[in-house]
Amino acid sequence: EAGVAQSPRYKIIEKRQSVAFWCNPISGHATLYWYQQILGQGPKLLIQFQNNGVVDDSQLPKDRFSAERLKGVDSTLKIQPAKLEDSAVYLCASSSGPSVNEQFFGPGTRLTVL
Amino acid sequence: GIQVEQSPPDLILQEGANSTLRCNFSDSVNNLQWFHQNPWGQLINLFYIPSGTKQNGRLSATTVATERYSLLYISSSQTTDSGVYFCAVEAASGTYKYIFGTGTRLKVLA
């Protein structure tokens, strides 16, 4: 069974530029999560989707971050415009059920904002 | 919200040694997972263990939900065990999201 796929693996941009990350969850997993992990800290949830609906986006900086999961499968996370403090690893995870159940993580995208 | 603390924050072991990592949480939980983050940043599932005891090879975990803690045991440690270990919990109040602990950074020396 294929795991959670993410791309790109690395991205370097200048501040005020835009960037987008892509995630494809494990086949059949209804719930998809985006996390931000700043160096030295644990992952922090940005947004959670159940199928193509948003369950929780309370910690998503909506003035600059957006995410969508149009067909209930893959998802994109966008930052526009990027700030220096957005430098982090962006992790995508998926789980099978509407509650948390067991989460499986992708390899992450390491973003550096210069 | 629920608080999750892990101890020790850092641990250095010689290869072959055993260790116990602890995760304390401040409220009742519905779900709990242990992860290993390897030096390349990948978060690898170790255990999904909201209660009880599980074992997988050299690793085992125990969650005592009524006393609000979980333990991860690593026996006969290897250099490949190095990395950061996180526990993550979902509060029983039904937030449907994980809160990650502070992590334990483990280094195993050859």
Short mmCIF file of N, CA, C and O in Angstrom, two decimals, chain A:
data_model
loop_
_atom_site.label_atom_id
_atom_site.label_comp_id
_atom_site.label_asym_id
_atom_site.label_seq_id
_atom_site.Cartn_x
_atom_site.Cartn_y
_atom_site.Cartn_z
N GLU A 1 0.86 -1.19 0.00
CA GLU A 1 0.00 0.00 0.00
C GLU A 1 0.89 1.23 0.00
O GLU A 1 1.79 1.36 0.81
N ALA A 2 0.63 2.17 -0.95
CA ALA A 2 1.43 3.37 -1.03
C ALA A 2 1.12 4.26 0.17
O ALA A 2 -0.01 4.30 0.67
N GLY A 3 2.15 4.99 0.61
CA GLY A 3 1.99 5.90 1.73
C GLY A 3 1.51 7.26 1.26
O GLY A 3 1.10 7.45 0.12
N VAL A 4 1.60 8.23 2.15
CA VAL A 4 1.22 9.61 1.84
C VAL A 4 2.33 10.23 1.00
O VAL A 4 3.50 10.16 1.36
N ALA A 5 1.94 10.82 -0.12
CA ALA A 5 2.90 11.43 -1.02
C ALA A 5 2.83 12.95 -0.91
O ALA A 5 1.74 13.53 -0.78
N GLN A 6 4.01 13.59 -0.95
CA GLN A 6 4.07 15.05 -0.91
C GLN A 6 5.09 15.54 -1.93
O GLN A 6 6.09 14.88 -2.19
N SER A 7 4.82 16.72 -2.46
CA SER A 7 5.81 17.36 -3.33
C SER A 7 5.61 18.87 -3.26
O SER A 7 4.51 19.35 -2.95
N PRO A 8 6.69 19.66 -3.49
CA PRO A 8 8.06 19.18 -3.64
C PRO A 8 8.63 18.77 -2.28
O PRO A 8 7.99 18.97 -1.25
N ARG A 9 9.80 18.21 -2.24
CA ARG A 9 10.44 17.88 -0.98
C ARG A 9 11.15 19.08 -0.37
O ARG A 9 11.25 19.20 0.85
N TYR A 10 11.64 19.97 -1.21
CA TYR A 10 12.35 21.16 -0.75
C TYR A 10 11.94 22.34 -1.61
O TYR A 10 11.67 22.18 -2.81
N LYS A 11 11.90 23.52 -0.97
CA LYS A 11 11.56 24.73 -1.71
C LYS A 11 12.24 25.91 -1.04
O LYS A 11 12.16 26.06 0.19
N ILE A 12 12.90 26.73 -1.85
CA ILE A 12 13.51 27.96 -1.35
C ILE A 12 12.90 29.12 -2.12
O ILE A 12 12.90 29.11 -3.36
N ILE A 13 12.37 30.11 -1.40
CA ILE A 13 11.76 31.27 -2.04
C ILE A 13 12.17 32.54 -1.32
O ILE A 13 12.68 32.49 -0.19
N GLU A 14 11.96 33.66 -1.98
CA GLU A 14 12.18 34.95 -1.35
C GLU A 14 10.91 35.36 -0.61
O GLU A 14 9.80 34.95 -1.00
N LYS A 15 11.08 36.17 0.44
CA LYS A 15 9.88 36.66 1.15
C LYS A 15 9.00 37.44 0.18
O LYS A 15 9.49 38.05 -0.78
N ARG A 16 7.71 37.37 0.46
CA ARG A 16 6.66 37.99 -0.35
C ARG A 16 6.31 37.19 -1.61
O ARG A 16 5.35 37.53 -2.29
N GLN A 17 7.07 36.14 -1.92
CA GLN A 17 6.69 35.26 -3.03
C GLN A 17 5.60 34.30 -2.60
O GLN A 17 5.27 34.19 -1.41
N SER A 18 5.05 33.57 -3.57
CA SER A 18 4.03 32.57 -3.31
C SER A 18 4.62 31.17 -3.46
O SER A 18 5.61 30.97 -4.18
N VAL A 19 4.00 30.22 -2.78
CA VAL A 19 4.45 28.84 -2.87
C VAL A 19 3.25 27.92 -2.65
O VAL A 19 2.29 28.30 -1.96
N ALA A 20 3.29 26.74 -3.27
CA ALA A 20 2.20 25.77 -3.11
C ALA A 20 2.79 24.39 -2.87
O ALA A 20 3.81 24.03 -3.48
N PHE A 21 2.14 23.65 -2.00
CA PHE A 21 2.54 22.29 -1.67
C PHE A 21 1.39 21.35 -2.02
O PHE A 21 0.23 21.70 -1.88
N TRP A 22 1.76 20.14 -2.42
CA TRP A 22 0.76 19.15 -2.83
C TRP A 22 0.86 17.91 -1.96
O TRP A 22 1.96 17.52 -1.54
N CYS A 23 -0.29 17.30 -1.69
CA CYS A 23 -0.34 16.09 -0.88
C CYS A 23 -1.36 15.12 -1.48
O CYS A 23 -2.48 15.51 -1.82
N ASN A 24 -0.96 13.85 -1.56
CA ASN A 24 -1.89 12.79 -1.94
C ASN A 24 -1.95 11.78 -0.80
O ASN A 24 -0.93 11.14 -0.49
N PRO A 25 -3.09 11.62 -0.14
CA PRO A 25 -3.17 10.75 1.04
C PRO A 25 -3.20 9.28 0.65
O PRO A 25 -3.24 8.92 -0.53
N ILE A 26 -3.17 8.44 1.65
CA ILE A 26 -3.32 7.00 1.44
C ILE A 26 -4.71 6.75 0.84
O ILE A 26 -5.71 7.35 1.27
N SER A 27 -4.75 5.87 -0.15
CA SER A 27 -6.01 5.58 -0.83
C SER A 27 -7.10 5.16 0.15
O SER A 27 -6.89 4.30 1.02
N GLY A 28 -8.24 5.82 0.02
CA GLY A 28 -9.37 5.48 0.88
C GLY A 28 -9.44 6.25 2.18
O GLY A 28 -10.43 6.16 2.91
N HIS A 29 -8.40 7.01 2.50
CA HIS A 29 -8.41 7.80 3.74
C HIS A 29 -9.24 9.05 3.55
O HIS A 29 -8.95 9.89 2.70
N ALA A 30 -10.26 9.20 4.39
CA ALA A 30 -11.18 10.31 4.25
C ALA A 30 -10.65 11.60 4.89
O ALA A 30 -11.03 12.69 4.49
N THR A 31 -9.79 11.44 5.88
CA THR A 31 -9.34 12.61 6.64
C THR A 31 -7.92 12.98 6.27
O THR A 31 -7.05 12.10 6.23
N LEU A 32 -7.70 14.24 6.02
CA LEU A 32 -6.38 14.74 5.61
C LEU A 32 -6.01 15.94 6.48
O LEU A 32 -6.86 16.78 6.80
N TYR A 33 -4.76 15.99 6.89
CA TYR A 33 -4.26 17.03 7.80
C TYR A 33 -3.04 17.70 7.19
O TYR A 33 -2.19 17.02 6.59
N TRP A 34 -2.91 18.99 7.39
CA TRP A 34 -1.68 19.72 7.13
C TRP A 34 -1.14 20.23 8.46
O TRP A 34 -1.87 20.86 9.24
N TYR A 35 0.15 19.97 8.68
CA TYR A 35 0.85 20.44 9.87
C TYR A 35 2.02 21.33 9.47
O TYR A 35 2.62 21.15 8.40
N GLN A 36 2.37 22.23 10.36
CA GLN A 36 3.59 23.04 10.23
C GLN A 36 4.53 22.64 11.37
O GLN A 36 4.10 22.60 12.54
N GLN A 37 5.78 22.33 11.03
CA GLN A 37 6.75 21.99 12.07
C GLN A 37 7.94 22.93 11.96
O GLN A 37 8.73 22.85 11.02
N ILE A 38 8.05 23.81 12.93
CA ILE A 38 9.18 24.72 13.02
C ILE A 38 10.32 24.00 13.71
O ILE A 38 10.10 23.17 14.61
N LEU A 39 11.54 24.29 13.30
CA LEU A 39 12.73 23.60 13.81
C LEU A 39 12.75 23.58 15.33
O LEU A 39 12.58 24.62 15.98
N GLY A 40 12.90 22.39 15.90
CA GLY A 40 13.00 22.24 17.34
C GLY A 40 11.68 22.09 18.06
O GLY A 40 11.64 21.95 19.28
N GLN A 41 10.58 22.10 17.29
CA GLN A 41 9.26 21.98 17.90
C GLN A 41 8.51 20.78 17.34
O GLN A 41 8.91 20.20 16.33
N GLY A 42 7.41 20.43 18.00
CA GLY A 42 6.53 19.39 17.47
C GLY A 42 5.64 19.96 16.38
O GLY A 42 5.46 21.18 16.28
N PRO A 43 5.07 19.10 15.56
CA PRO A 43 4.15 19.57 14.51
C PRO A 43 2.93 20.26 15.11
O PRO A 43 2.44 19.87 16.17
N LYS A 44 2.46 21.28 14.41
CA LYS A 44 1.25 22.01 14.80
C LYS A 44 0.23 21.92 13.68
O LYS A 44 0.55 22.21 12.53
N LEU A 45 -0.99 21.53 14.03
CA LEU A 45 -2.03 21.38 13.02
C LEU A 45 -2.41 22.73 12.43
O LEU A 45 -2.70 23.68 13.15
N LEU A 46 -2.42 22.79 11.09
CA LEU A 46 -2.90 23.99 10.39
C LEU A 46 -4.35 23.83 9.98
O LEU A 46 -5.18 24.72 10.19
N ILE A 47 -4.68 22.69 9.34
CA ILE A 47 -6.02 22.49 8.83
C ILE A 47 -6.30 21.00 8.72
O ILE A 47 -5.40 20.21 8.45
N GLN A 48 -7.57 20.65 8.95
CA GLN A 48 -8.02 19.27 8.85
C GLN A 48 -9.23 19.21 7.93
O GLN A 48 -10.18 19.99 8.09
N PHE A 49 -9.18 18.28 6.97
CA PHE A 49 -10.29 18.04 6.05
C PHE A 49 -10.93 16.69 6.35
O PHE A 49 -10.24 15.71 6.64
N GLN A 50 -12.24 16.64 6.25
CA GLN A 50 -12.97 15.38 6.24
C GLN A 50 -13.61 15.32 4.86
O GLN A 50 -14.51 16.10 4.55
N ASN A 51 -13.14 14.38 4.04
CA ASN A 51 -13.47 14.37 2.61
C ASN A 51 -13.08 15.75 2.03
O ASN A 51 -11.94 16.13 2.16
N ASN A 52 -13.98 16.50 1.46
CA ASN A 52 -13.56 17.79 0.92
C ASN A 52 -14.05 18.96 1.77
O ASN A 52 -13.97 20.12 1.35
N GLY A 53 -14.51 18.67 3.00
CA GLY A 53 -14.96 19.72 3.90
C GLY A 53 -13.94 20.00 4.99
O GLY A 53 -13.23 19.09 5.43
N VAL A 54 -13.86 21.25 5.42
CA VAL A 54 -12.93 21.66 6.47
C VAL A 54 -13.53 21.36 7.84
O VAL A 54 -14.64 21.79 8.15
N VAL A 55 -12.79 20.60 8.67
CA VAL A 55 -13.22 20.28 10.03
C VAL A 55 -12.67 21.30 11.02
O VAL A 55 -13.36 21.74 11.93
N ASP A 56 -11.39 21.66 10.81
CA ASP A 56 -10.73 22.58 11.75
C ASP A 56 -9.68 23.37 11.00
O ASP A 56 -8.79 22.78 10.41
N ASP A 57 -9.80 24.65 10.99
CA ASP A 57 -8.75 25.53 10.44
C ASP A 57 -8.45 26.67 11.40
O ASP A 57 -8.05 27.75 10.99
N SER A 58 -8.63 26.40 12.69
CA SER A 58 -8.51 27.46 13.68
C SER A 58 -7.09 28.01 13.81
O SER A 58 -6.90 29.14 14.26
N GLN A 59 -6.08 27.23 13.42
CA GLN A 59 -4.71 27.70 13.54
C GLN A 59 -4.08 28.03 12.18
O GLN A 59 -2.87 28.19 12.08
N LEU A 60 -4.90 28.15 11.17
CA LEU A 60 -4.41 28.51 9.85
C LEU A 60 -4.40 30.03 9.72
O LEU A 60 -5.45 30.66 9.88
N PRO A 61 -3.25 30.64 9.44
CA PRO A 61 -3.19 32.11 9.25
C PRO A 61 -3.87 32.48 7.94
O PRO A 61 -3.23 32.54 6.88
N LYS A 62 -5.14 32.75 8.02
CA LYS A 62 -5.95 32.84 6.81
C LYS A 62 -5.65 34.07 5.95
O LYS A 62 -6.08 34.13 4.79
N ASP A 63 -4.91 35.02 6.52
CA ASP A 63 -4.56 36.17 5.70
C ASP A 63 -3.53 35.81 4.63
O ASP A 63 -3.41 36.48 3.61
N ARG A 64 -2.81 34.71 4.86
CA ARG A 64 -1.77 34.36 3.88
C ARG A 64 -1.78 32.89 3.47
O ARG A 64 -1.21 32.53 2.46
N PHE A 65 -2.39 32.03 4.27
CA PHE A 65 -2.44 30.60 3.98
C PHE A 65 -3.82 30.23 3.47
O PHE A 65 -4.84 30.72 3.98
N SER A 66 -3.84 29.31 2.49
CA SER A 66 -5.11 28.74 2.04
C SER A 66 -4.87 27.28 1.69
O SER A 66 -3.75 26.87 1.39
N ALA A 67 -5.93 26.49 1.78
CA ALA A 67 -5.82 25.08 1.45
C ALA A 67 -7.13 24.62 0.84
O ALA A 67 -8.19 25.16 1.16
N GLU A 68 -7.02 23.64 -0.04
CA GLU A 68 -8.22 23.08 -0.63
C GLU A 68 -8.05 21.59 -0.87
O GLU A 68 -6.93 21.08 -1.00
N ARG A 69 -9.20 20.92 -0.91
CA ARG A 69 -9.23 19.49 -1.19
C ARG A 69 -10.49 19.25 -2.01
O ARG A 69 -11.50 18.79 -1.53
N LEU A 70 -10.41 19.62 -3.28
CA LEU A 70 -11.60 19.77 -4.09
C LEU A 70 -12.37 18.48 -4.31
O LEU A 70 -13.59 18.45 -4.25
N LYS A 71 -11.73 17.39 -4.57
CA LYS A 71 -12.44 16.15 -4.90
C LYS A 71 -12.35 15.13 -3.77
O LYS A 71 -12.60 13.95 -3.98
N GLY A 72 -11.97 15.60 -2.58
CA GLY A 72 -11.90 14.70 -1.44
C GLY A 72 -10.74 13.75 -1.48
O GLY A 72 -10.72 12.77 -0.72
N VAL A 73 -9.76 14.01 -2.36
CA VAL A 73 -8.60 13.12 -2.42
C VAL A 73 -7.35 13.94 -2.12
O VAL A 73 -7.01 14.14 -0.96
N ASP A 74 -6.67 14.43 -3.19
CA ASP A 74 -5.45 15.17 -2.93
C ASP A 74 -5.77 16.60 -2.52
O ASP A 74 -6.90 17.08 -2.65
N SER A 75 -4.72 17.26 -2.00
CA SER A 75 -4.90 18.58 -1.42
C SER A 75 -3.71 19.47 -1.74
O SER A 75 -2.60 18.98 -1.96
N THR A 76 -3.96 20.78 -1.79
CA THR A 76 -2.87 21.74 -1.94
C THR A 76 -2.94 22.76 -0.80
O THR A 76 -4.02 23.14 -0.34
N LEU A 77 -1.77 23.17 -0.34
CA LEU A 77 -1.62 24.22 0.67
C LEU A 77 -0.81 25.34 0.03
O LEU A 77 0.23 25.08 -0.56
N LYS A 78 -1.32 26.55 0.12
CA LYS A 78 -0.66 27.69 -0.51
C LYS A 78 -0.32 28.75 0.52
O LYS A 78 -1.10 28.98 1.47
N ILE A 79 0.80 29.42 0.30
CA ILE A 79 1.19 30.56 1.12
C ILE A 79 1.42 31.73 0.18
O ILE A 79 2.17 31.64 -0.79
N GLN A 80 0.74 32.84 0.49
CA GLN A 80 0.84 34.01 -0.39
C GLN A 80 0.46 35.27 0.37
O GLN A 80 -0.72 35.41 0.74
N PRO A 81 1.37 36.18 0.65
CA PRO A 81 2.81 36.13 0.39
C PRO A 81 3.54 35.48 1.57
O PRO A 81 3.09 35.53 2.71
N ALA A 82 4.68 34.88 1.29
CA ALA A 82 5.45 34.21 2.34
C ALA A 82 6.22 35.21 3.20
O ALA A 82 6.66 36.26 2.71
N LYS A 83 6.38 34.87 4.47
CA LYS A 83 7.18 35.64 5.40
C LYS A 83 8.34 34.78 5.89
O LYS A 83 8.30 33.54 5.78
N LEU A 84 9.34 35.43 6.46
CA LEU A 84 10.51 34.70 6.95
C LEU A 84 10.11 33.63 7.96
O LEU A 84 10.67 32.52 7.96
N GLU A 85 9.12 33.96 8.82
CA GLU A 85 8.73 33.02 9.88
C GLU A 85 7.96 31.81 9.36
O GLU A 85 7.63 30.90 10.12
N ASP A 86 7.68 31.77 8.04
CA ASP A 86 7.02 30.60 7.47
C ASP A 86 8.02 29.48 7.16
O ASP A 86 7.61 28.38 6.76
N SER A 87 9.30 29.75 7.33
CA SER A 87 10.31 28.71 7.13
C SER A 87 10.05 27.57 8.11
O SER A 87 10.05 27.78 9.34
N ALA A 88 9.82 26.39 7.57
CA ALA A 88 9.40 25.25 8.40
C ALA A 88 9.29 24.03 7.49
O ALA A 88 9.47 24.12 6.27
N VAL A 89 8.98 22.91 8.10
CA VAL A 89 8.61 21.72 7.33
C VAL A 89 7.09 21.62 7.35
O VAL A 89 6.47 21.74 8.43
N TYR A 90 6.51 21.41 6.19
CA TYR A 90 5.06 21.26 6.08
C TYR A 90 4.75 19.79 5.85
O TYR A 90 5.18 19.19 4.86
N LEU A 91 4.02 19.23 6.80
CA LEU A 91 3.73 17.81 6.81
C LEU A 91 2.26 17.57 6.48
O LEU A 91 1.39 18.27 6.99
N CYS A 92 2.03 16.57 5.66
CA CYS A 92 0.67 16.13 5.36
C CYS A 92 0.48 14.75 5.99
O CYS A 92 1.40 13.92 6.01
N ALA A 93 -0.70 14.52 6.54
CA ALA A 93 -1.02 13.23 7.13
C ALA A 93 -2.43 12.84 6.73
O ALA A 93 -3.25 13.70 6.37
N SER A 94 -2.72 11.55 6.82
CA SER A 94 -4.09 11.11 6.57
C SER A 94 -4.47 10.01 7.55
O SER A 94 -3.61 9.34 8.13
N SER A 95 -5.77 9.88 7.75
CA SER A 95 -6.30 8.80 8.58
C SER A 95 -7.60 8.32 7.95
O SER A 95 -8.22 9.02 7.15
N SER A 96 -8.03 7.15 8.37
CA SER A 96 -9.15 6.51 7.67
C SER A 96 -10.51 7.02 8.11
O SER A 96 -11.46 7.01 7.33
N GLY A 97 -10.62 7.45 9.39
CA GLY A 97 -11.95 7.70 9.89
C GLY A 97 -12.26 9.14 10.18
O GLY A 97 -11.40 10.00 10.06
N PRO A 98 -13.48 9.44 10.54
CA PRO A 98 -13.88 10.81 10.88
C PRO A 98 -13.27 11.29 12.18
O PRO A 98 -13.04 12.47 12.34
N SER A 99 -13.03 10.38 13.12
CA SER A 99 -12.28 10.78 14.30
C SER A 99 -10.80 10.61 13.98
O SER A 99 -10.44 10.30 12.86
N VAL A 100 -9.95 10.84 14.93
CA VAL A 100 -8.52 10.89 14.60
C VAL A 100 -8.01 9.54 14.13
O VAL A 100 -7.32 9.45 13.12
N ASN A 101 -8.34 8.50 14.85
CA ASN A 101 -7.79 7.18 14.54
C ASN A 101 -6.28 7.24 14.42
O ASN A 101 -5.63 8.01 15.09
N GLU A 102 -5.72 6.47 13.57
CA GLU A 102 -4.27 6.41 13.42
C GLU A 102 -3.86 7.26 12.23
O GLU A 102 -4.35 7.07 11.12
N GLN A 103 -2.92 8.19 12.47
CA GLN A 103 -2.48 9.08 11.41
C GLN A 103 -1.18 8.58 10.80
O GLN A 103 -0.29 8.10 11.51
N PHE A 104 -1.07 8.74 9.48
CA PHE A 104 0.13 8.37 8.74
C PHE A 104 0.65 9.62 8.02
O PHE A 104 -0.12 10.32 7.37
N PHE A 105 1.96 9.85 8.15
CA PHE A 105 2.55 11.09 7.65
C PHE A 105 3.33 10.88 6.36
O PHE A 105 3.95 9.83 6.16
N GLY A 106 3.31 11.92 5.54
CA GLY A 106 4.17 11.96 4.37
C GLY A 106 5.57 12.43 4.73
O GLY A 106 5.84 12.75 5.89
N PRO A 107 6.47 12.51 3.75
CA PRO A 107 7.87 12.87 4.02
C PRO A 107 8.07 14.34 4.31
O PRO A 107 9.11 14.74 4.82
N GLY A 108 7.09 15.18 4.00
CA GLY A 108 7.19 16.60 4.30
C GLY A 108 7.83 17.41 3.20
O GLY A 108 8.53 16.88 2.32
N THR A 109 7.55 18.72 3.24
CA THR A 109 8.19 19.69 2.35
C THR A 109 8.93 20.70 3.22
O THR A 109 8.32 21.34 4.07
N ARG A 110 10.23 20.81 3.00
CA ARG A 110 11.03 21.77 3.77
C ARG A 110 11.06 23.09 3.03
O ARG A 110 11.61 23.17 1.93
N LEU A 111 10.47 24.12 3.63
CA LEU A 111 10.41 25.46 3.03
C LEU A 111 11.39 26.39 3.71
O LEU A 111 11.40 26.50 4.94
N THR A 112 12.20 27.05 2.89
CA THR A 112 13.09 28.10 3.38
C THR A 112 12.69 29.39 2.72
O THR A 112 12.64 29.48 1.48
N VAL A 113 12.40 30.41 3.54
CA VAL A 113 12.05 31.74 3.04
C VAL A 113 13.20 32.68 3.34
O VAL A 113 13.59 32.85 4.50
N LEU A 114 13.78 33.27 2.27
CA LEU A 114 14.94 34.15 2.42
C LEU A 114 14.54 35.62 2.38
O LEU A 114 13.54 35.97 1.75
#
